Coordinates of C-alpha atoms and ligand atoms in Angstrom, one line a residue:
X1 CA -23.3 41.6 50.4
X2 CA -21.7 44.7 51.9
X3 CA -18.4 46.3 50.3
X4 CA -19.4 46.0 46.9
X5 CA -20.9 48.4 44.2
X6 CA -23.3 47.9 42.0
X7 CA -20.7 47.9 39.1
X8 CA -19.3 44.7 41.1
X9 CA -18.8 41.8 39.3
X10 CA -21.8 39.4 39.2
X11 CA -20.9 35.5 39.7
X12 CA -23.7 32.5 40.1
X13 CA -24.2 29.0 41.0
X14 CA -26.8 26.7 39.2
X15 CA -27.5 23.8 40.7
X16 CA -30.3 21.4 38.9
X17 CA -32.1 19.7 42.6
X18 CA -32.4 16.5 40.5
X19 CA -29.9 14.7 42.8
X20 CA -27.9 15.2 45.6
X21 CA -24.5 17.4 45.3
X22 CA -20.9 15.7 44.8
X23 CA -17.9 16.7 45.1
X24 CA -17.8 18.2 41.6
X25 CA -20.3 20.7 42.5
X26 CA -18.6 21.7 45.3
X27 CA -16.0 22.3 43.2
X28 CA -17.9 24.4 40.9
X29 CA -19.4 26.4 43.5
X30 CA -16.2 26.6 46.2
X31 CA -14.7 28.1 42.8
X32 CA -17.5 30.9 42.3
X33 CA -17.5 31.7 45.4
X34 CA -13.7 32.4 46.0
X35 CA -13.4 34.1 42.0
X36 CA -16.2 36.4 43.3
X37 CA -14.9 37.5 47.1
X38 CA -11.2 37.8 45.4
X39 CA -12.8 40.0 42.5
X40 CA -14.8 41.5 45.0
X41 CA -17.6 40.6 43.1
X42 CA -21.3 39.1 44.3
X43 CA -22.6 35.4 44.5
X44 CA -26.2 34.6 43.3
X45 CA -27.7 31.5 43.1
X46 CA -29.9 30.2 41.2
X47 CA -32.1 27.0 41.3
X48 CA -32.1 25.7 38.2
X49 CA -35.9 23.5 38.6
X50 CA -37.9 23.6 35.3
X51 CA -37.8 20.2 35.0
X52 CA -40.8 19.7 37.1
X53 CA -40.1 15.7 36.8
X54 CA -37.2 15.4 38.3
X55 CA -36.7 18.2 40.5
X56 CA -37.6 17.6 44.1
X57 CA -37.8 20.2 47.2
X58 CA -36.0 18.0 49.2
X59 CA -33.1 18.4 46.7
X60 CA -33.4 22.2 46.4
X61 CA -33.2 21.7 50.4
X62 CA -30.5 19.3 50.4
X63 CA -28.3 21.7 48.0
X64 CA -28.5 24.8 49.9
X65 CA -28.0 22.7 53.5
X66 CA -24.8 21.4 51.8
X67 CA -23.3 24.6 50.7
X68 CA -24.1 26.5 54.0
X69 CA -21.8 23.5 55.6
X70 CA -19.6 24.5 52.8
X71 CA -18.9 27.7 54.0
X72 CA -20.8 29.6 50.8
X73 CA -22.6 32.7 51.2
X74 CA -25.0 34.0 48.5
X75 CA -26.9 36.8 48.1
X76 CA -30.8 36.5 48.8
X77 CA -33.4 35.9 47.5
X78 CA -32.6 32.9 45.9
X79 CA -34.0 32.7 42.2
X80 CA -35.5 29.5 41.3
X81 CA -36.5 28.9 37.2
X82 CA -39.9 27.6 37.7
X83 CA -41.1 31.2 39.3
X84 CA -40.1 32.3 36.4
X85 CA -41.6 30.9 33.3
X86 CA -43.2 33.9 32.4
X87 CA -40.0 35.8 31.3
X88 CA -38.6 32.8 29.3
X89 CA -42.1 32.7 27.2
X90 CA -41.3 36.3 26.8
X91 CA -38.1 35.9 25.3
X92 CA -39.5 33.2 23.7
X93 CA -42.3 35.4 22.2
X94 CA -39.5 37.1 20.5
X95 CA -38.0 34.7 18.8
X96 CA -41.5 33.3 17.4
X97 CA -42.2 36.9 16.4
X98 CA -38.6 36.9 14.5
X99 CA -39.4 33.6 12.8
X100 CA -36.2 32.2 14.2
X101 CA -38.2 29.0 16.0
X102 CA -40.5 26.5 14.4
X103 CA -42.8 23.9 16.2
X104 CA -41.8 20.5 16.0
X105 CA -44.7 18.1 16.2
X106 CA -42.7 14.4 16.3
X107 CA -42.1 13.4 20.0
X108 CA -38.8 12.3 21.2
X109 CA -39.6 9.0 20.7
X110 CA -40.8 9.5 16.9
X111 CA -37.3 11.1 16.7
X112 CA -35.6 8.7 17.8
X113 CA -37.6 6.3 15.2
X114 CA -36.5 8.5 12.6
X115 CA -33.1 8.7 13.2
X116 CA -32.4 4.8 13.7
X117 CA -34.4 4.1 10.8
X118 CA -31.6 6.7 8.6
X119 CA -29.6 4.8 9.9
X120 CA -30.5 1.3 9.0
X121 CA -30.4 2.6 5.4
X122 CA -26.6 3.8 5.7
X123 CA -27.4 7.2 6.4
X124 CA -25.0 8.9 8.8
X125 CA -26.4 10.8 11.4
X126 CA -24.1 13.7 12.9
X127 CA -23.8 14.0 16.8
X128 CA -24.0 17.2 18.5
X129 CA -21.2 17.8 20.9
X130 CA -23.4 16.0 23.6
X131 CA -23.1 12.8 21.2
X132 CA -26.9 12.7 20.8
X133 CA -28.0 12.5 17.1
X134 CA -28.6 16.2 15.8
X135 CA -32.1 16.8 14.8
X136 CA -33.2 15.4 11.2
X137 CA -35.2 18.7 10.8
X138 CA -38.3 17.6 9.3
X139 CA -41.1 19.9 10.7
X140 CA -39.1 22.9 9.7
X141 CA -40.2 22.0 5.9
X142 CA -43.6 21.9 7.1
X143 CA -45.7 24.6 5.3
X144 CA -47.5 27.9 7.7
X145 CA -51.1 26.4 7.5
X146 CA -50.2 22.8 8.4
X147 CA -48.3 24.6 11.0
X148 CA -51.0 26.6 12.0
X149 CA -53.8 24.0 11.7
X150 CA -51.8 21.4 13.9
X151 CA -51.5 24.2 16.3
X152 CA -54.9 25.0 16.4
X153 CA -55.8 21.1 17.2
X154 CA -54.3 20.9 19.9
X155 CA -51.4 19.3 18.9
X156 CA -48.2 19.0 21.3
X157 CA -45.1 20.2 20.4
X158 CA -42.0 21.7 21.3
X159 CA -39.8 25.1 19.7
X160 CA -36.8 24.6 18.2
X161 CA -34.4 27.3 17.0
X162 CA -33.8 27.3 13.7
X163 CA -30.5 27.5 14.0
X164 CA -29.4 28.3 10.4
X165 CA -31.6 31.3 10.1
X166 CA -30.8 32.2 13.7
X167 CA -26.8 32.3 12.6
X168 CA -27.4 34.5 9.6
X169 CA -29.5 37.2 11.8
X170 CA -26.5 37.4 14.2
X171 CA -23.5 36.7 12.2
X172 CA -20.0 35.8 13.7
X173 CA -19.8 35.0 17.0
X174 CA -17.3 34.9 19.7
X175 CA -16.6 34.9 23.7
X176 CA -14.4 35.7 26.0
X177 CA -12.9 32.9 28.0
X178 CA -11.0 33.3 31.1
X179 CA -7.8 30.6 30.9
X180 CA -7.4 30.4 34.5
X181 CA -9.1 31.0 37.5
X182 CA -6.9 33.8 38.5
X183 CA -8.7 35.8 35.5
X184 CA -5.2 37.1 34.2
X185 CA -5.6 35.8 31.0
X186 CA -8.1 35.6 28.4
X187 CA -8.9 34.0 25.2
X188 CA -11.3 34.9 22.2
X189 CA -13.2 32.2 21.3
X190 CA -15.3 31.4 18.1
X191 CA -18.8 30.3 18.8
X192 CA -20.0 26.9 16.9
X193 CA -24.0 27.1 17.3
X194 CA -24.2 24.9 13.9
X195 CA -22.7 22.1 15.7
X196 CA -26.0 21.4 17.7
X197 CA -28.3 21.6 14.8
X198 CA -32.2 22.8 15.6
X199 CA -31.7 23.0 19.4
X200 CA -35.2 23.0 21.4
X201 CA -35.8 26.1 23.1
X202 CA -39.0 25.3 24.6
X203 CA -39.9 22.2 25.5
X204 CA -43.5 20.1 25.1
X205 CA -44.3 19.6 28.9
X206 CA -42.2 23.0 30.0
X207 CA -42.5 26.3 28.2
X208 CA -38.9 27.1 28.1
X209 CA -35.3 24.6 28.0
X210 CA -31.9 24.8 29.9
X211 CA -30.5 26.9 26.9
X212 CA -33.4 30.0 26.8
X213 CA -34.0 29.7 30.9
X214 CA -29.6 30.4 31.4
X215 CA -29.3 32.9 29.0
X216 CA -32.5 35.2 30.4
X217 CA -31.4 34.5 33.7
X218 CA -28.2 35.9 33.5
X219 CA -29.0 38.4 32.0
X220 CA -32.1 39.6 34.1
X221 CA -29.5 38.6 37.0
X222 CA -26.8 41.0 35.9
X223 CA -24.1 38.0 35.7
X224 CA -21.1 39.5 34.5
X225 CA -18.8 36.2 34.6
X226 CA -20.4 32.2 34.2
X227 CA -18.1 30.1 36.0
X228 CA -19.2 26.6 35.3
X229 CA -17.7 23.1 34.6
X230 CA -15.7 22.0 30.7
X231 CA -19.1 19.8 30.4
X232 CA -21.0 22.7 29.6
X233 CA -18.2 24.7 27.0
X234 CA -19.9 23.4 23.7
X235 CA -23.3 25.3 24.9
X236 CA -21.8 28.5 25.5
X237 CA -22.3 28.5 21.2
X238 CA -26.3 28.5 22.0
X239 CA -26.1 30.9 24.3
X240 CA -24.0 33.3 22.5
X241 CA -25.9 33.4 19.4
X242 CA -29.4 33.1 22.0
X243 CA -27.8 36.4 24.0
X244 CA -27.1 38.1 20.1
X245 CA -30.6 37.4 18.9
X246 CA -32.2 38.3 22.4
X247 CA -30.4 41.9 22.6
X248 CA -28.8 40.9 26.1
X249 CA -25.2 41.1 27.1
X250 CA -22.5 38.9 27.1
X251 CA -21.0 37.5 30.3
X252 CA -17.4 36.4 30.5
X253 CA -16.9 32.8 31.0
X254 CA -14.6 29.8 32.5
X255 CA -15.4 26.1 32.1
X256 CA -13.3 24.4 34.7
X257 CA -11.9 21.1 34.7
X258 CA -14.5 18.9 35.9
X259 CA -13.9 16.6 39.2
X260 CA -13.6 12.6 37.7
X261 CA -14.5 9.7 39.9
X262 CA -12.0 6.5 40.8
X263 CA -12.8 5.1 37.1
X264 CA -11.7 8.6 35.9
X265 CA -15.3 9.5 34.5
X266 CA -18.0 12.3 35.4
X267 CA -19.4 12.3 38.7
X268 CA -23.4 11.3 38.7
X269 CA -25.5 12.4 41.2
X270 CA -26.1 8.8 41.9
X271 CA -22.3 7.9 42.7
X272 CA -23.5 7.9 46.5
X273 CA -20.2 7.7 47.8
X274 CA -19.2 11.5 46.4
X275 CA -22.2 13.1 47.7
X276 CA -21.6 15.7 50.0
X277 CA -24.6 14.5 52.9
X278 CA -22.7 11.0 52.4
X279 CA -18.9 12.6 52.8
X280 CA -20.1 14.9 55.8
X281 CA -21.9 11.8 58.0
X282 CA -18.9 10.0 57.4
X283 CA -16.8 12.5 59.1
X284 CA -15.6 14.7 56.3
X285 CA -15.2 18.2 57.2
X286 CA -15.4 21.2 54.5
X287 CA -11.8 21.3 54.8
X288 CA -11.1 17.9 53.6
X289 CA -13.6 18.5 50.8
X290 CA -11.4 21.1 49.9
X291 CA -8.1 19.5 50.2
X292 CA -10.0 16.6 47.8
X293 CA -10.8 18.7 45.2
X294 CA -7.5 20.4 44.9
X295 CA -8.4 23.7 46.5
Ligands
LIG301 N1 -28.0 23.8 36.0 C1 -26.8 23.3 35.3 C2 -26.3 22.1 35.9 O1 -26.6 21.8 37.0 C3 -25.7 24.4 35.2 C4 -26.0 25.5 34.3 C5 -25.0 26.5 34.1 O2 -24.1 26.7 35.0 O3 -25.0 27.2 33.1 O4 -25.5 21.4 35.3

């Protein structure tokens, strides 16, 4: 981009290409890109693919078709996760070598088992702020040669953070939260990483998660500000105490109100008739997207 420094401020867009965009990401990334040009910052984006099940190229095609119609320029080359993976197992690497992460042999669905069976016997099972059941914890009390033999066979499994020992190596935590989009105002906020329990950081099938593959990428991308929707404010608790325990630096933030359909809940990516390709054959121009999302 020309007229800025490299001391610029450093904005992105994340887009998952699981789905099609809505109007809620155009929201998201019509905001990022007007917070950046009147900050005279930069726009990157960044395709966030590690989830090699769902993500398609025709999505990742479909996403940056519908925010050139939008009007949104961002700075090449375009970073997607998956030609990544080998800086995430790096940071990863870390955290293993720091004894902050512990494999967890029991598959999703043995989880799951788990938990519903607590519960049958009148056990209450907290929620993380996603409402799914935090997890019960049980390979952490696994000893270091069942650990190691289970490894050695073979056996699948995913890393989770311990996140108790991970909050005593960082301590307190906070960030700083823009209250408005003007960036006039900001508020300190106190990080909750004990609400989400033993987060996985790497999953079985993928070496890395959301949570590890954001934090790395911001920092390796120099964002200085995350501009993203409310749905994601609880996380920013991961990802502060991930950014303290990786030695990286800590981006501003704003979680903006998030774009509700007619029944005045989330947009999915399969509510077809808020899908960008479906507004703009039906006539739609960027400027009525706009005007619909209040900007
Ligand atoms: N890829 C995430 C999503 O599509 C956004 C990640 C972020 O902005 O931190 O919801």
């Amino acid at each position: 981009m020309s007229g800025t420094t490299r001391n610029a401020p450093v904005f992105r867009f994340a887009p998952s290409p699981n789905g099609a965009l809505h109007l809620g990401h155009a929201y998201s990334a019509l905001l990022n890109a007007g917070m950046a040009s009147r900050a005279g910052g930069r726009l990157l984006l960044r395709i966030e693919d590690i989830d090699a099940a769902r993500c398609t190229p025709e999505y990742e095609a479909g996403i940056l078709r519908d925010l050139a119609w939008l009007g949104i320029a961002w700075e090449e080359p375009v970073r997607r996760q998956s030609d990544h993976l080998h800086e995430y197992e790096q940071a990863l690497a870390r955290l293993v070598a720091d004894e902050l992460v512990y494999p967890a042999f029991m598959s999703r669905g043995e989880t799951r088992a788990h938990i519903a069976e607590l519960e049958d016997r009148g056990r209450a099972c907290p929620r993380d702020p996603d409402g799914a059941p935090i997890y019960p914890g049980l390979d952490k009390a696994l000893g270091q040669r069942e650990r190691r033999r289970r490894m050695s066979e073979a056996e699948p499994f995913a890393w989770r953070l311990d996140t108790d020992a991970a909050i005593a190596a960082a301590g307190p935590l906070h960030w700083r939260e823009f209250s408005g989009e003007d960036m006039l105002r900001a508020d300190t906020i106190a990080a909750r990483p004990q609400d989400w329990g033993d987060v996985v950081l790497a999953r079985r099938d993928v070496p890395t998660s959301y949570h590890l593959s954001v934090v790395t990428d911001d920092a390796l991308q120099g964002v200085t500000h995350v501009v993203r929707g409310l749905d994601l404010r609880p996380a920013t608790s991961i990802h502060r105490l991930l950014q303290r325990l990786l030695g990286l630096p800590e981006p501003a933030y704003f979680h903006h109100r998030l774009i509700l359909g007619p029944d005045g809940r989330k947009l999915s990516k399969s509510l077809r008739d808020t899908g960008l390709a479906t507004l703009r054959d039906a006539g739609h121009t960027p400027g009525d997207i706009r005007k619909t999302v209040g900007l």
